[in-house]
C-alpha cells in the first residue's frame, strides 16, 4: 500500500490529500494487471459511520495506464453480484470537456435489468464520492452502506463471501457497454479479511457463438426442414432431407445451448435461462419422439403409439420453434438492447429471416390449397373422371403392361413386390415410396395387393352416407307378451357368457364401427403431385376388373371374390374363458360401398390375411357367423400355437387394416331364389362342436331368422298392442330385428306399417327340418341364444340336442338319427377330436356325411 501511495504522489496523478487517503485502506484486490492497464479495488469497513448506526463500505477504484495512451476518456465500474446480468454497479465515467478545459465526472449507482447494459439508476446511497483523473490514471472514492434498508439495493455481508464483478473501457467508440472482451472479470471476496479468489464470469465470445449458432438453427435449418417436409413431399428423398435437417438442427441446437450455459454464470432469476431450459427439454423430447416415429414407419410395436407420438412430435416441434424464435429475440436484446441499438446487424438478420419464413409459409400454403389440394371430394357418379389422372400421358401405354389376375397379383406381393391397384384395373409399383411415404412403409405394406383409388380421392365422398347414424330400432314394449332380455342387433350386449346377442346385419353401422373404421383408415389427403407421380409407376393391368363400383367409363362392375379388400376390426368380444378361449370378432369394410350385395350363404368362408410383426404374411379361413361382405362376424378359438388366432386375440379395434377376400368355398345350399332355397333336403342333421357351430348359425340366419329379406305371412295376426303390426295371410314382410323370444320387429311391405309380430306367423325362407346335435367339451354353447330363438319361433322345424363329448355313446346319436325317417343330409362341423368321434359313429350307423369348412384349424 505504501509503495502504491508513493507511486501516486510521484506521478502527480492525484492530489496529496487523496494520496494520503490511499494509506487508510486495509484491503486491496488487483482486478486487472496487464502490460497496458492496471485496475485496483481498495476498501475498509467503517462501523457506525457518523453515529448513524450504519456500517459503510469505504472504497476506492484505482485505474492506471501503463502506456503513453491518453485515458482521460474512460469509465470504470465494479458490481456486487455474480455477473453483469444481476449485479448492482458503482459506475464512474470521466471525459475531458474541451469547452471548459476541465474533466467532467459522473459517478452513479446502477441496478442491472438482465441485459449487458448499465441498467437503471438505483436509489442513491453513495456518499463522499469523488473522482480525479489525468492522462494516465483515474481514482474514484465512495462510501456505501452495507445494508441500505430499502429492499432494493443489495445487502453486503462483511463476514461472508460476496461476488464482485468489474469492467472498464478506455476511449469507447460507441456508447458505454460492460462486455469488452478482455476488460471484465469477477472475484469472490471477504470484506472483513480481504481474501479474494478469481471467479468465473464467462466468455462473451462464446455467448456470441451461442447466439449466432442458435439463430442459424432456428431461423434457417429448422424452418427449411419444416417447409421442405410440408411442401416438397412429392420429391423423391424428401424424408431424407427432412430427417437430415432435424438431426443436424437438433445436434447443433444442443451444442449451442451447452455452449451458452458453459459461457456464462447461471442466473436463476433470468427469463432467458429458464426458457432455454424449457427449449432444451422439449428438444430432447422432440428428438426422442422423432426416433420413435421413424421406428414406427417400419415397426409394428412402435406403430401402435404412432398416432400419439406423431401428434405430440408435430405440435411440440411447432411450439418449440415459436418459443425459440422468441428466445432469440430475448437473447439479442440482452446483448444489444433493441431500445438503444435497433439497427444492430443481429436485429436486422432476425427480422429479415423471420419475415421471410412467415411470407414463404403463407404463400406456399395458399398456393397448395388453391392449386395442389384444390379438388373437392368426389362422389361415385363422377369419380371416373378424376381417376383418369392416375394414368400416364403416353399413347398406347396399355401395350407395355403385364397382365395380372388378382391371384397372380397376390402371389407377386408375397414374392416381395410392392404392387397396388388403382381404378380397378391398373397395377402400380410403389417400391420407390417405401423410404419416403409420409405414412411409412407399414401403411404401404397394409395396402399391397389392394385397390387404393379411394385413398387418392378424399374417401369421404365415396361413402359419406354410410357413416350417417341410422335411428335405432325400438325395444319391446312392456305391454308385449314376453319382455325380450336381449336382441339380435344389440351392440352393447353382455360379454360375460355365450348367451350374447350377435349383430347379423352390417348396415347401418354402429357408432363403434364408424369410430374404428375412421381410425383404421388413417386418412391422408394426397396432392395432385402425388397422383401424377403414381401415374409414372404403372407396370401392369388386372384381367378381372373388380375393385371399385365405378370403372373409367362410369359402369358398375361386380366385385371379384379373389380380390383382397381392406377391413377394420371394430369389435372384440370374449365369449368363453379357459385354456382355449373363444372370442367374437367383427370386421367392417374400410370402404363399404365397394362391397355392396355380396352375401354369404351357408358353407361360405372368408380368407383373412395379416402381416405379423416379423414381416411374415399368414392367411386363415373363417366361416362368418353373420353379415355380408360389408360387415361380418366370426368366432375364433385361441389355439396355443396358433399364429392367426393369437394375433387376432390381442388386436384392438381400429388398430390396423386387414386384407380379406370372399366369399370363398362351395355353399351347402344352392343359390336362393325370391321364394327361398330350392332343393333343400327335408331334414338336416348338423353335428357341431366349438366354433364349428358357425356354419349352423349361417343356416339359422339364412333360413329361419332372416333380416331384410322379403318373406311370406302364413296367417292373419291381429295386434293387441299399439306397437304391434297387423298381418294378413299372403302379405310380404321384412323382419328387421329379432328378440329370440318368438317375436321380431319388422315392416309389412303391403301397408308399410312397422311394429312387432310373432316370427311363427311368417314362413321361413326355406322349408327344412334342422336338427342340431352339438357335442361339447365343457363350457357354454356358442350362439345358443340364436339357436334357441329359432327353436322358439319354429319348434316344429328346429330341434336342439346337446351331448357331452366325455360321455358320448353311439346309442345317443342313433336315438336322434332313427327318430327321423326322412332322407336326411348330414353335416359335420366340429373340432378334430369331436369330428373324428362323430364320423366314426356315423360310419358305424351307415350314414353318409358332408364335411364343413374346418375354420378352427391353424
Short mmCIF file of C-alpha atoms in Angstrom, two decimals, residues 682-687 768-773 795-801 803 812-826 847:
data_model
loop_
_atom_site.label_atom_id
_atom_site.label_comp_id
_atom_site.label_asym_id
_atom_site.label_seq_id
_atom_site.Cartn_x
_atom_site.Cartn_y
_atom_site.Cartn_z
CA UNK A 682 -86.34 -82.45 -45.87
CA UNK A 683 -84.07 -82.91 -42.88
CA UNK A 684 -80.60 -81.64 -41.99
CA UNK A 685 -78.59 -83.23 -39.21
CA UNK A 686 -75.92 -80.76 -38.14
CA UNK A 687 -73.22 -82.19 -35.90
CA UNK A 768 -86.42 -77.94 -43.99
CA UNK A 769 -86.16 -79.53 -40.58
CA UNK A 770 -82.89 -78.62 -38.84
CA UNK A 771 -81.69 -80.97 -36.13
CA UNK A 772 -78.67 -79.63 -34.29
CA UNK A 773 -76.52 -82.11 -32.37
CA UNK A 795 -90.39 -75.59 -32.74
CA UNK A 796 -91.66 -77.96 -35.43
CA UNK A 797 -88.66 -77.19 -37.67
CA UNK A 798 -85.73 -76.72 -35.28
CA UNK A 799 -84.54 -79.26 -32.73
CA UNK A 800 -81.60 -78.89 -30.38
CA UNK A 801 -79.71 -81.77 -28.81
CA UNK A 803 -74.25 -84.07 -25.55
CA UNK A 812 -77.30 -91.44 -28.12
CA UNK A 813 -76.55 -90.49 -31.71
CA UNK A 814 -78.56 -93.44 -33.02
CA UNK A 815 -81.62 -92.40 -30.99
CA UNK A 816 -81.62 -88.97 -32.66
CA UNK A 817 -80.98 -90.26 -36.17
CA UNK A 818 -83.53 -93.10 -36.08
CA UNK A 819 -86.16 -90.80 -34.64
CA UNK A 820 -86.50 -89.18 -38.05
CA UNK A 821 -87.42 -91.26 -41.06
CA UNK A 822 -86.99 -88.64 -43.78
CA UNK A 823 -83.96 -88.86 -46.08
CA UNK A 824 -81.54 -86.56 -44.25
CA UNK A 825 -78.48 -84.54 -45.16
CA UNK A 826 -75.79 -84.97 -42.51
CA UNK A 847 -74.85 -92.65 -42.56
#
